């Protein structure tokens, strides 16, 4: 490919709305262009990268025995209502009506569609197991798209769904997908950590996310260096540290004046005590019902845990009017003052029932010190749950060593869906004894364009991108510095020979200065750069640059085949580094 007949719209300046490296560099290197909030067009160079990622995903999925399909993006509401997710998916689902007033959506995921499609195709245990997948466009109406294609409204996913006769078969495919994902991400140059995760709206009994540690990650990982435990903070169980000691504020019940002090920090500072001595109240409304959750003041509520326990579709803070209607004073709520049966009382499992806490006195500017929760509440009147968010230093749920926390980007997710969708769509087969048996399912997803951006987050420097050889737009960039047609023909002859030898090559033959060409090649990130200039024309010398290390060597050109063999060796070496 000749650069003079290619489109390479690189820019020097970062786009104003870009805040992370991948977004900036994808725009500057001419890989994508923004068309609207959360929507991006892929330009030729960017599309080559995307297609190479898809090819790796497809190759490994095919090797695992999965079968590729392609389903419509537009899916009818009927199948979503059949699974019960039409309402549960919430506002992130793009919904629309056609001219006949039929409701549909732009699929954010395709469990329902694949279930509807596969059901009539599998009738016997002999048809199982089967793993079906597609690499296709998905849509998500993000309230605030950000970080370029990492969180966009239109995106490319590989989503797979497996169907099984029993849990043993499901686990075999689940483990196979786990291994397949590690191979895929290794070939992409991504160092991933599988972490235990929450299944969310997907449902199911087991779930793992494949995370890439990154300071821009929107997920928080909890990692144990002792036993190897890793989990998403939304899923990580929180347990009490045996070594943790806490002194009671007092042993007597008393009203405490706390003028103009509402927040946990303000009250703790005013009373000269630890935040953990206070009980934090979080009043929430969910699907027309109400609850108040209490946890120690130094902990944060894990909304995901609470939402899952309540089986809530939507959850929001309780409004001031709602609290007043239940006789609760905002900012000064104590569990002992909740008398309305319509308000569920939930106590975090870390709360010590024999400890004296400071709680809201249900009066403005007043708190109350209680000797113990047992003196005010009976445990059968409330619900005790693990609803607090894990944090660094908490005991590992496996070995009790202190947990570390890291930010991470999710690039893949695998689920054991169980029979949630099988039951919804009545997907059953005849077993070996001729008895009807409900199938069980798995689900496995990879964010294709998110992988592209995540690679850039890992592989960039002050000059631009340095692509792993496996997904680089071109393996080699040939930069020619010539002034007359005769010299250009010499370079062209070598270019044609290298193309004929199978080298994935872009020849930058544009009528531009060498400095501009060099900067472009470093910004775009071709793994290998050949320079044919004065040294080549006078002494047959060719400079070869390794983009990642920026180490350059000079060789003496003898013939095109020898040069092609040398380049193939370098490409093979760079490929081996990814395995």
PDB file of N, CA and C in Angstrom, residues 78-143:
ATOM      1  N   UNK A  78     -40.940  -8.441  21.972  1.00  0.00           N
ATOM      2  CA  UNK A  78     -41.607  -9.645  22.485  1.00  0.00           C
ATOM      3  C   UNK A  78     -40.638 -10.607  23.166  1.00  0.00           C
ATOM      4  N   UNK A  79     -39.472 -10.793  22.554  1.00  0.00           N
ATOM      5  CA  UNK A  79     -38.546 -11.762  23.152  1.00  0.00           C
ATOM      6  C   UNK A  79     -37.921 -11.213  24.435  1.00  0.00           C
ATOM      7  N   UNK A  80     -37.762  -9.891  24.517  1.00  0.00           N
ATOM      8  CA  UNK A  80     -37.245  -9.289  25.749  1.00  0.00           C
ATOM      9  C   UNK A  80     -38.292  -9.372  26.860  1.00  0.00           C
ATOM     10  N   UNK A  81     -39.538  -9.204  26.495  1.00  0.00           N
ATOM     11  CA  UNK A  81     -40.602  -9.321  27.494  1.00  0.00           C
ATOM     12  C   UNK A  81     -40.738 -10.768  27.960  1.00  0.00           C
ATOM     13  N   UNK A  82     -40.448 -11.709  27.066  1.00  0.00           N
ATOM     14  CA  UNK A  82     -40.516 -13.126  27.423  1.00  0.00           C
ATOM     15  C   UNK A  82     -39.476 -13.476  28.477  1.00  0.00           C
ATOM     16  N   UNK A  83     -38.323 -12.837  28.424  1.00  0.00           N
ATOM     17  CA  UNK A  83     -37.276 -13.089  29.424  1.00  0.00           C
ATOM     18  C   UNK A  83     -37.438 -12.210  30.658  1.00  0.00           C
ATOM     19  N   UNK A  84     -38.290 -11.181  30.564  1.00  0.00           N
ATOM     20  CA  UNK A  84     -38.493 -10.276  31.686  1.00  0.00           C
ATOM     21  C   UNK A  84     -37.521  -9.121  31.739  1.00  0.00           C
ATOM     22  N   UNK A  85     -36.740  -8.934  30.653  1.00  0.00           N
ATOM     23  CA  UNK A  85     -35.710  -7.895  30.709  1.00  0.00           C
ATOM     24  C   UNK A  85     -36.095  -6.617  29.951  1.00  0.00           C
ATOM     25  N   UNK A  86     -37.249  -6.581  29.324  1.00  0.00           N
ATOM     26  CA  UNK A  86     -37.641  -5.378  28.596  1.00  0.00           C
ATOM     27  C   UNK A  86     -37.673  -4.164  29.513  1.00  0.00           C
ATOM     28  N   UNK A  87     -38.181  -4.355  30.733  1.00  0.00           N
ATOM     29  CA  UNK A  87     -38.218  -3.261  31.703  1.00  0.00           C
ATOM     30  C   UNK A  87     -36.943  -3.201  32.539  1.00  0.00           C
ATOM     31  N   UNK A  88     -36.344  -4.341  32.799  1.00  0.00           N
ATOM     32  CA  UNK A  88     -35.197  -4.381  33.710  1.00  0.00           C
ATOM     33  C   UNK A  88     -33.941  -3.752  33.102  1.00  0.00           C
ATOM     34  N   UNK A  89     -33.813  -3.757  31.778  1.00  0.00           N
ATOM     35  CA  UNK A  89     -32.607  -3.211  31.159  1.00  0.00           C
ATOM     36  C   UNK A  89     -32.472  -1.710  31.371  1.00  0.00           C
ATOM     37  N   UNK A  90     -33.591  -1.020  31.613  1.00  0.00           N
ATOM     38  CA  UNK A  90     -33.524   0.395  31.951  1.00  0.00           C
ATOM     39  C   UNK A  90     -33.302   1.294  30.754  1.00  0.00           C
ATOM     40  N   UNK A  91     -32.878   2.532  31.049  1.00  0.00           N
ATOM     41  CA  UNK A  91     -32.803   3.577  30.031  1.00  0.00           C
ATOM     42  C   UNK A  91     -31.608   3.438  29.102  1.00  0.00           C
ATOM     43  N   UNK A  92     -30.676   2.532  29.395  1.00  0.00           N
ATOM     44  CA  UNK A  92     -29.522   2.374  28.513  1.00  0.00           C
ATOM     45  C   UNK A  92     -29.879   1.640  27.224  1.00  0.00           C
ATOM     46  N   UNK A  93     -31.072   1.033  27.183  1.00  0.00           N
ATOM     47  CA  UNK A  93     -31.501   0.326  25.981  1.00  0.00           C
ATOM     48  C   UNK A  93     -32.156   1.299  24.996  1.00  0.00           C
ATOM     49  N   UNK A  94     -31.664   1.309  23.761  1.00  0.00           N
ATOM     50  CA  UNK A  94     -32.276   2.109  22.703  1.00  0.00           C
ATOM     51  C   UNK A  94     -33.568   1.413  22.255  1.00  0.00           C
ATOM     52  N   UNK A  95     -34.707   2.073  22.422  1.00  0.00           N
ATOM     53  CA  UNK A  95     -36.002   1.499  22.049  1.00  0.00           C
ATOM     54  C   UNK A  95     -36.612   2.340  20.934  1.00  0.00           C
ATOM     55  N   UNK A  96     -37.363   1.704  20.055  1.00  0.00           N
ATOM     56  CA  UNK A  96     -37.998   2.419  18.964  1.00  0.00           C
ATOM     57  C   UNK A  96     -39.232   1.659  18.482  1.00  0.00           C
ATOM     58  N   UNK A  97     -40.069   2.364  17.728  1.00  0.00           N
ATOM     59  CA  UNK A  97     -41.262   1.763  17.137  1.00  0.00           C
ATOM     60  C   UNK A  97     -41.204   1.952  15.623  1.00  0.00           C
ATOM     61  N   UNK A  98     -41.679   0.925  14.896  1.00  0.00           N
ATOM     62  CA  UNK A  98     -41.715   1.046  13.449  1.00  0.00           C
ATOM     63  C   UNK A  98     -43.044   1.657  13.002  1.00  0.00           C
ATOM     64  N   UNK A  99     -43.264   1.730  11.702  1.00  0.00           N
ATOM     65  CA  UNK A  99     -44.467   2.376  11.169  1.00  0.00           C
ATOM     66  C   UNK A  99     -45.751   1.634  11.537  1.00  0.00           C
ATOM     67  N   UNK A 100     -45.594   0.355  11.946  1.00  0.00           N
ATOM     68  CA  UNK A 100     -46.754  -0.425  12.368  1.00  0.00           C
ATOM     69  C   UNK A 100     -46.945  -0.389  13.885  1.00  0.00           C
ATOM     70  N   UNK A 101     -46.183   0.458  14.541  1.00  0.00           N
ATOM     71  CA  UNK A 101     -46.253   0.638  15.992  1.00  0.00           C
ATOM     72  C   UNK A 101     -45.717  -0.564  16.764  1.00  0.00           C
ATOM     73  N   UNK A 102     -44.883  -1.376  16.107  1.00  0.00           N
ATOM     74  CA  UNK A 102     -44.250  -2.501  16.788  1.00  0.00           C
ATOM     75  C   UNK A 102     -42.998  -2.021  17.516  1.00  0.00           C
ATOM     76  N   UNK A 103     -42.838  -2.434  18.767  1.00  0.00           N
ATOM     77  CA  UNK A 103     -41.686  -2.031  19.570  1.00  0.00           C
ATOM     78  C   UNK A 103     -40.486  -2.941  19.305  1.00  0.00           C
ATOM     79  N   UNK A 104     -39.331  -2.323  19.214  1.00  0.00           N
ATOM     80  CA  UNK A 104     -38.078  -3.066  19.050  1.00  0.00           C
ATOM     81  C   UNK A 104     -36.984  -2.337  19.813  1.00  0.00           C
ATOM     82  N   UNK A 105     -35.796  -2.925  19.831  1.00  0.00           N
ATOM     83  CA  UNK A 105     -34.644  -2.244  20.433  1.00  0.00           C
ATOM     84  C   UNK A 105     -33.405  -2.560  19.623  1.00  0.00           C
ATOM     85  N   UNK A 106     -32.413  -1.702  19.758  1.00  0.00           N
ATOM     86  CA  UNK A 106     -31.092  -1.966  19.207  1.00  0.00           C
ATOM     87  C   UNK A 106     -30.346  -2.783  20.247  1.00  0.00           C
ATOM     88  N   UNK A 107     -30.024  -4.021  19.907  1.00  0.00           N
ATOM     89  CA  UNK A 107     -29.546  -4.970  20.908  1.00  0.00           C
ATOM     90  C   UNK A 107     -28.282  -4.551  21.638  1.00  0.00           C
ATOM     91  N   UNK A 108     -28.346  -4.443  22.977  1.00  0.00           N
ATOM     92  CA  UNK A 108     -27.141  -4.242  23.772  1.00  0.00           C
ATOM     93  C   UNK A 108     -26.442  -5.568  24.060  1.00  0.00           C
ATOM     94  N   UNK A 109     -27.177  -6.664  23.895  1.00  0.00           N
ATOM     95  CA  UNK A 109     -26.694  -8.019  24.110  1.00  0.00           C
ATOM     96  C   UNK A 109     -27.717  -8.944  23.462  1.00  0.00           C
ATOM     97  N   UNK A 110     -27.377 -10.230  23.247  1.00  0.00           N
ATOM     98  CA  UNK A 110     -28.246 -11.062  22.405  1.00  0.00           C
ATOM     99  C   UNK A 110     -28.631 -12.406  23.028  1.00  0.00           C
ATOM    100  N   UNK A 111     -28.750 -12.480  24.344  1.00  0.00           N
ATOM    101  CA  UNK A 111     -29.220 -13.735  24.960  1.00  0.00           C
ATOM    102  C   UNK A 111     -30.581 -14.139  24.406  1.00  0.00           C
ATOM    103  N   UNK A 112     -31.506 -13.211  24.436  1.00  0.00           N
ATOM    104  CA  UNK A 112     -32.863 -13.500  23.986  1.00  0.00           C
ATOM    105  C   UNK A 112     -32.891 -13.930  22.521  1.00  0.00           C
ATOM    106  N   UNK A 113     -32.173 -13.210  21.683  1.00  0.00           N
ATOM    107  CA  UNK A 113     -32.187 -13.503  20.254  1.00  0.00           C
ATOM    108  C   UNK A 113     -31.626 -14.881  19.953  1.00  0.00           C
ATOM    109  N   UNK A 114     -30.520 -15.226  20.596  1.00  0.00           N
ATOM    110  CA  UNK A 114     -29.927 -16.544  20.362  1.00  0.00           C
ATOM    111  C   UNK A 114     -30.821 -17.653  20.920  1.00  0.00           C
ATOM    112  N   UNK A 115     -31.444 -17.412  22.068  1.00  0.00           N
ATOM    113  CA  UNK A 115     -32.358 -18.417  22.629  1.00  0.00           C
ATOM    114  C   UNK A 115     -33.515 -18.682  21.667  1.00  0.00           C
ATOM    115  N   UNK A 116     -34.090 -17.607  21.154  1.00  0.00           N
ATOM    116  CA  UNK A 116     -35.214 -17.730  20.225  1.00  0.00           C
ATOM    117  C   UNK A 116     -34.786 -18.466  18.957  1.00  0.00           C
ATOM    118  N   UNK A 117     -33.563 -18.215  18.494  1.00  0.00           N
ATOM    119  CA  UNK A 117     -33.065 -18.827  17.276  1.00  0.00           C
ATOM    120  C   UNK A 117     -32.699 -20.306  17.475  1.00  0.00           C
ATOM    121  N   UNK A 118     -32.017 -20.596  18.577  1.00  0.00           N
ATOM    122  CA  UNK A 118     -31.479 -21.939  18.796  1.00  0.00           C
ATOM    123  C   UNK A 118     -32.536 -22.937  19.257  1.00  0.00           C
ATOM    124  N   UNK A 119     -33.539 -22.474  19.980  1.00  0.00           N
ATOM    125  CA  UNK A 119     -34.535 -23.375  20.579  1.00  0.00           C
ATOM    126  C   UNK A 119     -35.061 -24.447  19.634  1.00  0.00           C
ATOM    127  N   UNK A 120     -35.557 -24.120  18.440  1.00  0.00           N
ATOM    128  CA  UNK A 120     -36.090 -25.175  17.575  1.00  0.00           C
ATOM    129  C   UNK A 120     -35.026 -26.058  16.929  1.00  0.00           C
ATOM    130  N   UNK A 121     -33.749 -25.689  17.098  1.00  0.00           N
ATOM    131  CA  UNK A 121     -32.676 -26.446  16.455  1.00  0.00           C
ATOM    132  C   UNK A 121     -32.125 -27.556  17.329  1.00  0.00           C
ATOM    133  N   UNK A 122     -32.372 -27.476  18.650  1.00  0.00           N
ATOM    134  CA  UNK A 122     -31.840 -28.495  19.561  1.00  0.00           C
ATOM    135  C   UNK A 122     -33.005 -29.240  20.196  1.00  0.00           C
ATOM    136  N   UNK A 123     -33.045 -30.564  19.976  1.00  0.00           N
ATOM    137  CA  UNK A 123     -34.155 -31.372  20.482  1.00  0.00           C
ATOM    138  C   UNK A 123     -33.680 -32.526  21.355  1.00  0.00           C
ATOM    139  N   UNK A 124     -32.449 -32.962  21.159  1.00  0.00           N
ATOM    140  CA  UNK A 124     -31.935 -34.130  21.875  1.00  0.00           C
ATOM    141  C   UNK A 124     -30.606 -33.793  22.544  1.00  0.00           C
ATOM    142  N   UNK A 125     -30.256 -34.610  23.540  1.00  0.00           N
ATOM    143  CA  UNK A 125     -28.956 -34.443  24.206  1.00  0.00           C
ATOM    144  C   UNK A 125     -27.818 -34.616  23.214  1.00  0.00           C
ATOM    145  N   UNK A 126     -28.088 -35.290  22.087  1.00  0.00           N
ATOM    146  CA  UNK A 126     -27.062 -35.483  21.070  1.00  0.00           C
ATOM    147  C   UNK A 126     -26.717 -34.177  20.355  1.00  0.00           C
ATOM    148  N   UNK A 127     -27.597 -33.194  20.455  1.00  0.00           N
ATOM    149  CA  UNK A 127     -27.343 -31.890  19.832  1.00  0.00           C
ATOM    150  C   UNK A 127     -26.482 -30.994  20.716  1.00  0.00           C
ATOM    151  N   UNK A 128     -26.205 -31.438  21.928  1.00  0.00           N
ATOM    152  CA  UNK A 128     -25.484 -30.629  22.915  1.00  0.00           C
ATOM    153  C   UNK A 128     -24.142 -31.260  23.255  1.00  0.00           C
ATOM    154  N   UNK A 129     -23.183 -30.457  23.755  1.00  0.00           N
ATOM    155  CA  UNK A 129     -23.266 -29.005  23.926  1.00  0.00           C
ATOM    156  C   UNK A 129     -23.041 -28.276  22.611  1.00  0.00           C
ATOM    157  N   UNK A 130     -23.474 -27.038  22.574  1.00  0.00           N
ATOM    158  CA  UNK A 130     -23.255 -26.185  21.414  1.00  0.00           C
ATOM    159  C   UNK A 130     -22.916 -24.789  21.909  1.00  0.00           C
ATOM    160  N   UNK A 131     -21.924 -24.170  21.256  1.00  0.00           N
ATOM    161  CA  UNK A 131     -21.492 -22.817  21.613  1.00  0.00           C
ATOM    162  C   UNK A 131     -21.577 -21.956  20.356  1.00  0.00           C
ATOM    163  N   UNK A 132     -22.431 -20.953  20.372  1.00  0.00           N
ATOM    164  CA  UNK A 132     -22.669 -20.107  19.198  1.00  0.00           C
ATOM    165  C   UNK A 132     -22.185 -18.692  19.503  1.00  0.00           C
ATOM    166  N   UNK A 133     -21.678 -18.004  18.474  1.00  0.00           N
ATOM    167  CA  UNK A 133     -21.174 -16.649  18.727  1.00  0.00           C
ATOM    168  C   UNK A 133     -21.342 -15.772  17.501  1.00  0.00           C
ATOM    169  N   UNK A 134     -21.172 -14.483  17.717  1.00  0.00           N
ATOM    170  CA  UNK A 134     -21.135 -13.516  16.630  1.00  0.00           C
ATOM    171  C   UNK A 134     -20.177 -12.394  17.007  1.00  0.00           C
ATOM    172  N   UNK A 135     -19.681 -11.692  16.013  1.00  0.00           N
ATOM    173  CA  UNK A 135     -18.915 -10.457  16.210  1.00  0.00           C
ATOM    174  C   UNK A 135     -19.723  -9.378  15.517  1.00  0.00           C
ATOM    175  N   UNK A 136     -20.343  -8.520  16.310  1.00  0.00           N
ATOM    176  CA  UNK A 136     -21.361  -7.646  15.725  1.00  0.00           C
ATOM    177  C   UNK A 136     -21.459  -6.338  16.511  1.00  0.00           C
ATOM    178  N   UNK A 137     -22.242  -5.428  15.970  1.00  0.00           N
ATOM    179  CA  UNK A 137     -22.444  -4.117  16.568  1.00  0.00           C
ATOM    180  C   UNK A 137     -23.484  -4.193  17.679  1.00  0.00           C
ATOM    181  N   UNK A 138     -23.208  -3.483  18.775  1.00  0.00           N
ATOM    182  CA  UNK A 138     -24.132  -3.387  19.903  1.00  0.00           C
ATOM    183  C   UNK A 138     -24.355  -1.903  20.209  1.00  0.00           C
ATOM    184  N   UNK A 139     -25.429  -1.644  20.953  1.00  0.00           N
ATOM    185  CA  UNK A 139     -25.778  -0.265  21.281  1.00  0.00           C
ATOM    186  C   UNK A 139     -26.100  -0.123  22.760  1.00  0.00           C
ATOM    187  N   UNK A 140     -25.710   1.009  23.321  1.00  0.00           N
ATOM    188  CA  UNK A 140     -25.957   1.285  24.732  1.00  0.00           C
ATOM    189  C   UNK A 140     -26.119   2.793  24.871  1.00  0.00           C
ATOM    190  N   UNK A 141     -27.271   3.233  25.339  1.00  0.00           N
ATOM    191  CA  UNK A 141     -27.558   4.668  25.454  1.00  0.00           C
ATOM    192  C   UNK A 141     -26.917   5.206  26.729  1.00  0.00           C
ATOM    193  N   UNK A 142     -25.607   5.396  26.665  1.00  0.00           N
ATOM    194  CA  UNK A 142     -24.848   5.870  27.819  1.00  0.00           C
ATOM    195  C   UNK A 142     -25.312   7.264  28.220  1.00  0.00           C
ATOM    196  N   UNK A 143     -25.491   7.469  29.508  1.00  0.00           N
ATOM    197  CA  UNK A 143     -25.886   8.794  29.979  1.00  0.00           C
ATOM    198  C   UNK A 143     -24.757   9.787  29.780  1.00  0.00           C
TER     199      UNK A 143
END
